[in-house]
Amino acid sequence: MGDLAGQAVEGTLYYAPYAEFERVKDANFAAKDRAAIFADMCRLNALYMIARAGSGHIGSSFSSMDIISWLLLEEMKGPDVYFSSKGHDAPGYYAALIGTGQLDFDLVHKLRQIDGLPGHPDVGTLGMVTNTGSLGMGISKAKGMVLANRLASRVGRVFVMTGDGELQEGQLWESLVSAANMGLHEIVVIVDHNKLQSDTFVKNVSDLGDLEAKFRAFGWRVERCDGHDLNAFAAALASLEGDSRPKIVIADTVKGKGVSFMEHTSLDSDVAMYRFHSGAPDSSMYRAAAQEIMTRLNERLSATGKADLELETIDRPRSPAPPATAQRLIGAYTKALLNQAEKRSDLVALDADLILDTGLIPFREKYPNRFFECGIAEQDMVSMAGGMALNGLLPIVHSFACFLSARPNEQIYNNATEHTKIVYVGSLAGVVPGGPGHSHQAVRDISALAAVPKMTIVEPSCEAEVESLLQWCVDEAPGSSYMRLISLPWEIPYTLPVDYKPKYGQGVVLAPGTDIAIIAYGPVMLTSAFQAAQVVAGKTGLSVKVVNLPWLNVVDKDWLKTILPGCKHVFSIDNHYVIGGQGDAIGRTLAALGAGIPHTCIGLEEVPPSGTNPQVLARVGLDAASLAITISNALRSSKQA
Amino acid sequence: MGDLAGQAVEGTLYYAPYAEFERVKDANFAAKDRAAIFADMCRLNALYMIARAGSGHIGSSFSSMDIISWLLLEEMKGPDVYFSSKGHDAPGYYAALIGTGQLDFDLVHKLRQIDGLPGHPDVGTLGMVTNTGSLGMGISKAKGMVLANRLASRVGRVFVMTGDGELQEGQLWESLVSAANMGLHEIVVIVDHNKLQSDTFVKNVSDLGDLEAKFRAFGWRVERCDGHDLNAFAAALASLEGDSRPKIVIADTVKGKGVSFMEHTSLDSDVAMYRFHSGAPDSSMYRAAAQEIMTRLNERLSATGKADLELETIDRPRSPAPPATAQRLIGAYTKALLNQAEKRSDLVALDADLILDTGLIPFREKYPNRFFECGIAEQDMVSMAGGMALNGLLPIVHSFACFLSARPNEQIYNNATEHTKIVYVGSLAGVVPGGPGHSHQAVRDISALAAVPKMTIVEPSCEAEVESLLQWCVDEAPGSSYMRLISLPWEIPYTLPVDYKPKYGQGVVLAPGTDIAIIAYGPVMLTSAFQAAQVVAGKTGLSVKVVNLPWLNVVDKDWLKTILPGCKHVFSIDNHYVIGGQGDAIGRTLAALGAGIPHTCIGLEEVPPSGTNPQVLARVGLDAASLAITISNALRSSKQA
């Protein structure tokens, strides 16, 4: 097992079993050597977990791996706790907790699986002391923990890992002030200073300047060291002892550390895109990476006379690529935006470090002067857009829906009170992908923005509708608008009428029917609704209409009336919590009409789990099978009532 | 008119007319003397405006007055713009624009009046380039303006005034980074460093530390000067010229500058509460303050051989104090919180620089170790509360509803995903008081938080219900909760049943009736509803039921059924935008029941204006008279339908 080359089967994955961790732990290594070997074993297992899950964050799991290993094995005492504020380094931390035996070993196979290990940390997992994945909250959380400890006369340090891209979030700087004023010396922040954020180099996105000077100016004790030199890291920690100030260790690290071609230092240029921030490696990359880690591990073991590692293997689960016919809304959005930009020279695009995921690279290439990379600074981005709109531009503001709707919520409202026009575009909308977990599942964004005056919320059901809705937002919207975009490629069973143009507040019938109506939006929900309608029709003999209503907070009353004749029950399907979703806009309109037709809102009621897309849709009741059951049950009980 | 003493009539107000501003402008003063005299004339007029309006911010209007006068009279050239990021210094800035003739002089009489001058700046007023009042957004806005200017090849500096309490907001630090990286040298930030925030000294709330070092570490050019020494201020500005960095001038100022007893330097101790941050002076204070400014002005004029000022006078409009029988929910909340704190030693209270307005002073006095002053740092406060809750405490988190629901919106959701219990208390809820304007009118908070899982939103209708609802939130709520509190003392025409206890999702009938039902909550809306019901009943002969439903995002379906028999129309009255208000929860439940009874949601549809409370309620259609008309019209048209 020592050499994967030649014997590696395409699709075979390798991981170190618990017995091997115990062997290394019990061997008479120097502390530093043991931690380094442990870290590499965790790298191997984190790589396995990510490859198996099909997604995860390799780059920062690897950059922080040595530090985490040292903390867990050598530094932390009984009451001390550790958590990662950025949270996307979770696979590495999980691997470490599995390696020390603090987490059940079987979880190594369950990253991003339901009832397994969530994509970002959640307190439902043993050893996770707080939920992260929303950036910049960690130091504030740590302060609350320390203050609670002090009130209860408990002791213990709180180690908080932050990213460096994360340092662009205002809350982080907000949180430094009172920690210094209150002398919360129990807090030790470690900046995993790997110099890259999700897309590329921090310095190219939003340069952090003189980090040490900044933290010192905020009254914190600051040390700096090589985050892969464990002697240096241990010395930095030791030097902090007895200081009454809260502490920061800036640990200079390499993103992707431990696999030569994944290390950011291997990038050709400092404007290159880094490929291992998130996602999973393909088979050949996986093999090469695992081989490199293995080789180094065995060299280290044999240098001290130890036997090679005994690895276990497993076939990589096949995850078929989405079919070529799947609807790709982000790609369609890229084209639609370029079309609008060509027509309107006042159109500018703003991004918060998600240029790849939001589909903006072609826009930046074509219109470099009209593109503004704001870094992970959503509040600043939104208020900047406000200033631009006041001075005559049409800003299109991009981020993930979960962040864009919530972090700059007050800023979006402030802009709206100025009666300017801004288009907000939130991608990664809805409950799937389920892998990243609740910090990234945007199922509260409609509610968070629906009441903003003159704000129209839309969600396209397919590529064609992306183009027409963006055109509407740019040219026809009465005020600002928020476009919600499904990022997953999705195969859809319906087509829009050839001559279809979205009309404000009006839907379009995708499947005719007279007895019951199912109203939904977006490719994921409409697909579930469409398939559920067929099941229900088959089972009950009822004629089931399926309607695409791309307007999420406005319903044309007269249009709705045309849907109702003969209708015995209306169902709304929300890729969102029931409260505040499209169902509420439909319910409000139905109630105003006094229609007297039962209306059932189907959507999320609880915080969604992390898991594969089919797992998550089934668990929250939004796959076709669950919908068919819910609808059938509702029909039965309204018949009985 | 030179000496008010002896001749001042109780209730007489004084202001300098436009002709006097012109006389001073045309006189051959040295620039510095002219600006100082102009500033004092503006102080006199701002004092008049605030006294007449009955509210406004004297302290920071006065501390920034010399700076603003210098900028307007001497520094700013054609394309330059100025705005205040804090915004509550608006009366001073209005007075200056009125003095220069840029605003119509008649507006001097219309501060906080509808169609007059809003409590915080709004772009609807000539000369206001952006809406402020929500802190920390100013530099971001300025960046957007400058970038738009550059795209259009426009020039011009953007002067931004910030407070010093405002520097506690994370967005401010977030906004510094890209301004430095992009070299936005057109931006000149002036920190009105008056050392106090709303309640007391900044250093006691959340000390800012070494401000100069902080700003320099963020890559900005920093100068510091005495903000009342106009030569020094002019020299500081001059020294900035040609620097390619964005600039900050830290202007050391005195809060309340220009009236000895209003100056913060007159405070007995540095833990004293400052009394002139907001609100209006009483008659004797007004007279003494006006006298002091007048005396100094006339001394300055006579020193250069000029005649005394000719002032105009007006009787101070009487604003009767609310009756002793008015419901005071904040006072009731103070008592309720103390009661809960006595029972539960795990209860802690957090505040964001509004200790007086949120009623927390008695709590701090009784439980100093369980009180946490977080400064103007709502995101940090909420995440700290999250950390405290994870470590066993029950945090009660306080701010104004407008800020608490929006600024830390993502942080509240993150806490909720941890399934801990936290009570959020938002005061100053609803559309009145109307004086401060839309940044402070919390009419979107229900919507912003309603979809957070297991979050229950409640609003008490009277003092007694404050106690029982807080007890429910602390002991019985299934998760976290958000209590919305009306801050205005309000005379109510109803009483709760003697044995009333709030039941989850259930309302209580305040006025019996069978034909139509009006459901509302909180003292302001229930009073309007109660009075409108009498008007409608009198006009139509219908029997009108009025229901208090203190649960804003949850309605018990079975309870609602008991309200409906015989009911021909249900009305929901929201002190909130129609979208996302309580009406949606009722509409959702009615639609689910398929009740077939028309339901009309009444609430705000547009951004509310600033004005007196009766003006605002009438304009948005939520006073009794407007409600009666809306209800009658709805009944007529549903009869015709």
PDB file of C-alpha atoms in Angstrom, chain A residues 164 194-205 255 267 269-274 277 353 355 364 373:
ATOM      1  CA  ASP A 164      -7.602  36.033   5.688  1.00  0.00           C
ATOM      2  CA  ASN A 194      -2.684  31.656   3.265  1.00  0.00           C
ATOM      3  CA  LYS A 195      -2.943  34.786   1.106  1.00  0.00           C
ATOM      4  CA  LEU A 196      -5.806  33.492  -1.043  1.00  0.00           C
ATOM      5  CA  GLN A 197      -9.541  33.839  -0.777  1.00  0.00           C
ATOM      6  CA  SER A 198     -12.084  31.856  -2.708  1.00  0.00           C
ATOM      7  CA  ASP A 199     -11.201  33.081  -6.181  1.00  0.00           C
ATOM      8  CA  THR A 200      -7.589  34.203  -6.078  1.00  0.00           C
ATOM      9  CA  PHE A 201      -4.999  36.202  -4.134  1.00  0.00           C
ATOM     10  CA  VAL A 202      -6.336  38.393  -1.336  1.00  0.00           C
ATOM     11  CA  LYS A 203      -4.076  41.192  -2.493  1.00  0.00           C
ATOM     12  CA  ASN A 204      -5.834  41.242  -5.864  1.00  0.00           C
ATOM     13  CA  VAL A 205      -9.334  41.073  -4.426  1.00  0.00           C
ATOM     14  CA  LYS A 255      -3.093  27.286   0.632  1.00  0.00           C
ATOM     15  CA  LEU A 267       0.481  29.056  -9.393  1.00  0.00           C
ATOM     16  CA  SER A 269       1.129  34.010 -11.805  1.00  0.00           C
ATOM     17  CA  ASP A 270      -0.531  36.016  -9.091  1.00  0.00           C
ATOM     18  CA  VAL A 271      -3.550  36.734 -11.255  1.00  0.00           C
ATOM     19  CA  ALA A 272      -4.272  33.046 -11.853  1.00  0.00           C
ATOM     20  CA  MET A 273      -7.441  31.499 -10.447  1.00  0.00           C
ATOM     21  CA  TYR A 274      -6.772  29.001  -7.658  1.00  0.00           C
ATOM     22  CA  HIS A 277     -10.601  26.333  -2.848  1.00  0.00           C
ATOM     23  CA  ASP A 353     -15.316  37.506  -4.006  1.00  0.00           C
ATOM     24  CA  ILE A 355     -16.686  36.087  -9.488  1.00  0.00           C
ATOM     25  CA  ARG A 364     -14.991  41.536 -16.151  1.00  0.00           C
ATOM     26  CA  GLU A 373     -14.526  43.503  -7.039  1.00  0.00           C
TER      27      GLU A 373
END
